[in-house]
């Protein structure tokens, strides 16, 4: 149990710090997009690498932000039934989901993307556009990064679920004990 | 026992193969998108149904620019695309589509199949488990659609144009702004003025895209793409798993595709251009000689700079430019002289 | 084996109903099903090997870059309390007018819808601010909750709208597929800009219908919308103008620049977001801490949308691998009654799916399957896109699962019965069906403006 507590706390913190830092990229994206428009219309200036830079940030935002959004429970659920579930059932659904949906998907993406990204690193893949950024291999690395971060958050959420279920069980036990004694 | 082996062999020979081909074009896109369909039909007929190829257009299984990776990994056995899309992976690949002021379709085919080009191409793709084949050519393209007249090099300054590859690099050297845009955004961007010009293929495809609704001037000729080879890429392992006769069928069908597309463009461009000029009042214009000379000079500087960066590129460029020199010399007294004579 | 695709669809729906986050349910359930298919030899595993390529395709799709930018703009507007000021000023201006509060809420909803692309925040803001005021002035609980929920979801169809950006991306590729399949060799492209233009007139008609309804109700059933006393003797011109300025500036910046052809939707979103930041700074609502909150909210919404897109990609790969595409084509090919029946069925299915799925899931999972078939039957892509958007907006309002109703329930006082909310939205659902019928009868309502702007 102690291990789970420590695990949950540290992994959550890791994902949180990363998510909050990455979030600033949205602000930079806004400013750069505006700048690109101004430069193009006002000064007849434009660079493909600048366009690509914004695209890189855009990709980084959601690929690296998915796990933080997961931590904050920001991913939409179909909650017709879920909203009326008891806390315990909710935790059980989440536990089921972490094990049978989240982990298999993350592992699969990590596994399948490995060669894809390794090849890109091997040849130091560059932009297909003349004057584009020569960092396609970094961009592609976001794919396994996303699944790694999801797995980390998955372990944290899993621990959280187990701890919560444990607490619920304890509370009911306490209540039952009291009922017996009373 | 001899009978047994024979029946075993014939069983293997009768095995049917179900393959997937991913392409960089929408399914049935005029010219380039029709070629994969025809290729698949031919292969199926020639093999008596033993090799069936299902075509997936751009975005159906993977995005158009993911074709190389999908075939390289073996997820799809075949792909239909253009080599210059892979210049971020293999800088030398762009020579195998075409380069500004380079060879036309006839000359390029000569270089590929009888001038050592194919061997170089195969070498480039070998580390990626891919076998390339030439499987289509658009012929000489046109220079593209412009919202304003281009009379001199000064008019290129600040010109926002969608133009890929080395042509884009040349435009940049001359003060223009090459812009990266997906095919789907092309029309809207030209219309809105987000770009001032775009090149695409030639009258047949350009008419289909409706560019005449967004820009008035259509310039010739396609200095930046004197021909464009379309490629068939086959996963090496998959190819080697085929019996010898099917391998040969694939090769010959690709070769037929290569010629067939050129024939189709040759036949259809004429009518399409007529329609553009007569029905849609497109202003057809020729680039000024001085401008062409400047473009060519810039191109030479650009290519020398590029080639110096990459030994593979140098090797391909040496072979390409050698062949071009010889071909041009002979074609000056054959093809070109004949074209001039014919018009006298 | 194609029937397996159908079973898979049902299986995914079942998993979705459990309530685990949609993106991972879509992906995970498809994966489980693919695994079963591989085990019984009915599925070619190379289809799912393409997932990394698909994900990368999503990452570098430039059209979708408009999403985080529009979300950012919406969040900034929310934080700078533009809606609050606007509601105050409008309510004052319309005091003493028949159905004044209702009309001012509709106008505020319209202005907000035209300056931002997200829906939930508007319902919440207006619910918090105006619901108590309306109840206090004796407006019926039904009418009050109905008008707030309905106008709060206007942002869905009045551009700029995230729904239309996502639909635009899906519809344009469906349209290209459809035309080429028909052998039309001059396929006309369709862009997000065209969808934006196409949605303007239907959006305005809807606003008009809401106002007419409010006015009619005030005239014929004054008990549910009593006339308000004039609170001030002088018309509050100055506060009204200063409240109107920010949304008007944004509308000119974003919609103006797109419709006039100065910018692509993505560029306009960047400019609009910068404009919203300036407005927030002018109102002294922009601290470093607020900015951090804005960035984090944007990250959350963006990550949520794109993860669903990734989950839907895996779904579509597996669905295709089982031959589901052919199944749908066969279904439509054998349908009696041609294009009209097909459209009606698709609209009905989407409406029903709208009960359980968000517009994002429907856009990414369902539209790519049915749109190519419908468009190949000759439907106009802009028209179809707007019909889908209005249809999904309607399902947001439909009890018991409409999203707008959940948002409103969350902020409404406990004294307001849920039944009143449900009853209140019914007239507005009816008005939206009227709009859809109008669009079906006069498709020109959706096609005239884009044709005028883009094809002249
Ligand atoms: Na071209
Ligand atoms: Na909107």
GROMACS .gro file of C-alpha atoms in nm, chain C residues 60 67 103 142 239 295 354 412 432:
model
    9
  586UNK     CA    1   0.078   1.716  -3.919
  593UNK     CA    2  -0.864   2.379  -3.313
  629UNK     CA    3  -3.435   3.875  -2.649
  668UNK     CA    4  -3.948   2.632  -1.860
  765UNK     CA    5  -2.217   5.085  -2.133
  821UNK     CA    6  -0.303   2.765  -2.146
  880UNK     CA    7  -2.615   1.233  -3.041
  938UNK     CA    8  -2.922   2.598  -1.207
  958UNK     CA    9  -3.438   2.366  -3.488
   0.00000   0.00000   0.00000
